[in-house]
Amino acid sequence: MDSFVFTRHSSDCKFKRDRFCNRCNCPKWVEGRFNHERFRKSASTRVWGEAEQFREKLEEALSRGLPLDGLHADSITAPAAPPSPLRASAAQPQSTATASVPISPGPAAAHLR
């Protein structure tokens, strides 16, 4: 599948003649063909890099067989990454406490003398 990101410029954008310009703050879209059908989907962003990530996720979703209609930027999410061991250990502080030792000898400590 071939798809690409393009910009839908506002009427007053100084780059409005170049739909592949990534220097402006106009909305970014994805266009392509899938199963001999042309499509255009809003990337719901004004940042070119985020639109490229959406394009990759869109291609992946279409290759998995998801229907083209109903797909939008909010419905395509990347699979959740497993938690990093470093993050897991930071989230659970390790205890530095030692085993509790009775301060005064009680009945349990009397047989140790």
PDB file of C-alpha atoms in Angstrom:
ATOM      1  CA  MET A   1       0.000   0.000   0.000  1.00  0.00           C
ATOM      2  CA  ASP A   2       1.287   3.433  -0.890  1.00  0.00           C
ATOM      3  CA  SER A   3       0.319   6.324   1.311  1.00  0.00           C
ATOM      4  CA  PHE A   4       1.790   9.703   2.096  1.00  0.00           C
ATOM      5  CA  VAL A   5       1.339  12.699   4.372  1.00  0.00           C
ATOM      6  CA  PHE A   6       0.289  16.019   2.912  1.00  0.00           C
ATOM      7  CA  THR A   7      -0.760  19.412   4.220  1.00  0.00           C
ATOM      8  CA  ARG A   8      -4.156  21.041   3.700  1.00  0.00           C
ATOM      9  CA  HIS A   9      -3.137  24.677   3.876  1.00  0.00           C
ATOM     10  CA  SER A  10      -5.326  27.511   5.022  1.00  0.00           C
ATOM     11  CA  SER A  11      -6.093  30.160   2.431  1.00  0.00           C
ATOM     12  CA  ASP A  12      -3.681  32.643   4.024  1.00  0.00           C
ATOM     13  CA  CYS A  13      -0.732  30.222   4.475  1.00  0.00           C
ATOM     14  CA  LYS A  14       2.393  31.424   2.713  1.00  0.00           C
ATOM     15  CA  PHE A  15       3.215  27.806   1.752  1.00  0.00           C
ATOM     16  CA  LYS A  16      -0.224  27.066   0.244  1.00  0.00           C
ATOM     17  CA  ARG A  17       1.228  26.154  -3.162  1.00  0.00           C
ATOM     18  CA  ASP A  18       3.279  23.269  -1.716  1.00  0.00           C
ATOM     19  CA  ARG A  19       1.130  20.468  -0.282  1.00  0.00           C
ATOM     20  CA  PHE A  20       4.223  18.583   0.908  1.00  0.00           C
ATOM     21  CA  CYS A  21       5.546  21.502   2.942  1.00  0.00           C
ATOM     22  CA  ASN A  22       6.151  20.526   6.551  1.00  0.00           C
ATOM     23  CA  ARG A  23       7.135  23.965   7.851  1.00  0.00           C
ATOM     24  CA  CYS A  24       3.704  25.434   8.502  1.00  0.00           C
ATOM     25  CA  ASN A  25       1.083  24.914  11.181  1.00  0.00           C
ATOM     26  CA  CYS A  26      -1.696  23.789   8.807  1.00  0.00           C
ATOM     27  CA  PRO A  27      -3.517  20.448   9.326  1.00  0.00           C
ATOM     28  CA  LYS A  28      -1.768  17.274   8.123  1.00  0.00           C
ATOM     29  CA  TRP A  29      -3.601  14.491   6.298  1.00  0.00           C
ATOM     30  CA  VAL A  30      -2.796  11.037   4.949  1.00  0.00           C
ATOM     31  CA  GLU A  31      -3.704  10.012   1.407  1.00  0.00           C
ATOM     32  CA  GLY A  32      -3.245   6.693  -0.332  1.00  0.00           C
ATOM     33  CA  ARG A  33      -4.764   3.704  -2.068  1.00  0.00           C
ATOM     34  CA  PHE A  34      -5.968   0.500  -0.490  1.00  0.00           C
ATOM     35  CA  ASN A  35      -7.661  -2.305  -2.459  1.00  0.00           C
ATOM     36  CA  HIS A  36      -7.776  -0.028  -5.525  1.00  0.00           C
ATOM     37  CA  GLU A  37      -9.679   2.550  -3.493  1.00  0.00           C
ATOM     38  CA  ARG A  38      -8.353   6.057  -2.893  1.00  0.00           C
ATOM     39  CA  PHE A  39      -8.665   7.424   0.633  1.00  0.00           C
ATOM     40  CA  ARG A  40      -7.891  10.556   2.617  1.00  0.00           C
ATOM     41  CA  LYS A  41      -7.838  10.579   6.408  1.00  0.00           C
ATOM     42  CA  SER A  42      -7.134  13.442   8.748  1.00  0.00           C
ATOM     43  CA  ALA A  43      -4.113  12.799  10.948  1.00  0.00           C
ATOM     44  CA  SER A  44      -5.706  15.078  13.587  1.00  0.00           C
ATOM     45  CA  THR A  45      -2.444  16.930  14.045  1.00  0.00           C
ATOM     46  CA  ARG A  46      -0.513  19.882  12.715  1.00  0.00           C
ATOM     47  CA  VAL A  47       2.890  18.252  13.283  1.00  0.00           C
ATOM     48  CA  TRP A  48       4.444  16.414  10.330  1.00  0.00           C
ATOM     49  CA  GLY A  49       6.206  13.783  12.472  1.00  0.00           C
ATOM     50  CA  GLU A  50       2.995  12.852  14.293  1.00  0.00           C
ATOM     51  CA  ALA A  51       1.229  12.586  10.923  1.00  0.00           C
ATOM     52  CA  GLU A  52       3.936  10.177   9.708  1.00  0.00           C
ATOM     53  CA  GLN A  53       3.410   8.041  12.818  1.00  0.00           C
ATOM     54  CA  PHE A  54      -0.337   8.036  12.132  1.00  0.00           C
ATOM     55  CA  ARG A  55       0.334   7.012   8.510  1.00  0.00           C
ATOM     56  CA  GLU A  56       2.432   4.052   9.697  1.00  0.00           C
ATOM     57  CA  LYS A  57      -0.256   2.973  12.175  1.00  0.00           C
ATOM     58  CA  LEU A  58      -2.933   3.364   9.509  1.00  0.00           C
ATOM     59  CA  GLU A  59      -1.001   1.165   7.069  1.00  0.00           C
ATOM     60  CA  GLU A  60      -0.495  -1.422   9.814  1.00  0.00           C
ATOM     61  CA  ALA A  61      -4.209  -1.406  10.708  1.00  0.00           C
ATOM     62  CA  LEU A  62      -5.208  -1.800   7.058  1.00  0.00           C
ATOM     63  CA  SER A  63      -2.740  -4.656   6.581  1.00  0.00           C
ATOM     64  CA  ARG A  64      -4.367  -6.426   9.566  1.00  0.00           C
ATOM     65  CA  GLY A  65      -7.682  -6.254   7.744  1.00  0.00           C
ATOM     66  CA  LEU A  66      -9.447  -3.471   9.645  1.00  0.00           C
ATOM     67  CA  PRO A  67     -12.029  -1.690   7.471  1.00  0.00           C
ATOM     68  CA  LEU A  68     -11.037   1.683   6.051  1.00  0.00           C
ATOM     69  CA  ASP A  69     -14.276   3.376   7.050  1.00  0.00           C
ATOM     70  CA  GLY A  70     -14.356   3.963  10.763  1.00  0.00           C
ATOM     71  CA  LEU A  71     -10.578   4.347  11.111  1.00  0.00           C
ATOM     72  CA  HIS A  72      -9.474   7.702  12.450  1.00  0.00           C
ATOM     73  CA  ALA A  73      -6.509   9.062  14.381  1.00  0.00           C
ATOM     74  CA  ASP A  74      -8.033   8.380  17.807  1.00  0.00           C
ATOM     75  CA  SER A  75      -9.038   4.786  17.040  1.00  0.00           C
ATOM     76  CA  ILE A  76      -5.595   3.610  15.935  1.00  0.00           C
ATOM     77  CA  THR A  77      -3.344   3.037  18.882  1.00  0.00           C
ATOM     78  CA  ALA A  78      -0.001   1.357  19.154  1.00  0.00           C
ATOM     79  CA  PRO A  79       0.149  -1.800  21.241  1.00  0.00           C
ATOM     80  CA  ALA A  80       1.133  -1.111  24.813  1.00  0.00           C
ATOM     81  CA  ALA A  81       4.797  -1.749  25.445  1.00  0.00           C
ATOM     82  CA  PRO A  82       5.678  -4.005  28.359  1.00  0.00           C
ATOM     83  CA  PRO A  83       6.968  -2.079  31.361  1.00  0.00           C
ATOM     84  CA  SER A  84      10.679  -1.555  31.435  1.00  0.00           C
ATOM     85  CA  PRO A  85      12.521  -3.318  34.302  1.00  0.00           C
ATOM     86  CA  LEU A  86      14.057   0.024  35.236  1.00  0.00           C
ATOM     87  CA  ARG A  87      10.652   1.666  35.468  1.00  0.00           C
ATOM     88  CA  ALA A  88       9.205  -1.236  37.433  1.00  0.00           C
ATOM     89  CA  SER A  89      11.973  -1.064  40.017  1.00  0.00           C
ATOM     90  CA  ALA A  90      11.602   2.712  40.282  1.00  0.00           C
ATOM     91  CA  ALA A  91       7.861   2.369  40.794  1.00  0.00           C
ATOM     92  CA  GLN A  92       8.316  -0.076  43.651  1.00  0.00           C
ATOM     93  CA  PRO A  93      10.755   1.364  46.187  1.00  0.00           C
ATOM     94  CA  GLN A  94      12.897  -1.281  47.766  1.00  0.00           C
ATOM     95  CA  SER A  95      12.687  -1.582  51.502  1.00  0.00           C
ATOM     96  CA  THR A  96      15.891  -0.794  53.376  1.00  0.00           C
ATOM     97  CA  ALA A  97      14.477  -1.853  56.740  1.00  0.00           C
ATOM     98  CA  THR A  98      16.084  -4.807  58.475  1.00  0.00           C
ATOM     99  CA  ALA A  99      14.303  -7.469  60.443  1.00  0.00           C
ATOM    100  CA  SER A 100      12.775  -6.115  63.597  1.00  0.00           C
ATOM    101  CA  VAL A 101      14.771  -6.886  66.747  1.00  0.00           C
ATOM    102  CA  PRO A 102      13.098  -6.578  70.134  1.00  0.00           C
ATOM    103  CA  ILE A 103      14.630  -3.788  72.211  1.00  0.00           C
ATOM    104  CA  SER A 104      13.861  -5.238  75.604  1.00  0.00           C
ATOM    105  CA  PRO A 105      14.113  -8.946  76.259  1.00  0.00           C
ATOM    106  CA  GLY A 106      10.685 -10.444  76.556  1.00  0.00           C
ATOM    107  CA  PRO A 107       9.469 -13.956  77.311  1.00  0.00           C
ATOM    108  CA  ALA A 108      10.511 -15.186  73.859  1.00  0.00           C
ATOM    109  CA  ALA A 109      14.098 -14.003  74.349  1.00  0.00           C
ATOM    110  CA  ALA A 110      14.428 -15.503  77.862  1.00  0.00           C
ATOM    111  CA  HIS A 111      15.209 -18.995  76.563  1.00  0.00           C
ATOM    112  CA  LEU A 112      18.103 -17.635  74.461  1.00  0.00           C
ATOM    113  CA  ARG A 113      20.183 -16.731  77.515  1.00  0.00           C
TER     114      ARG A 113
END
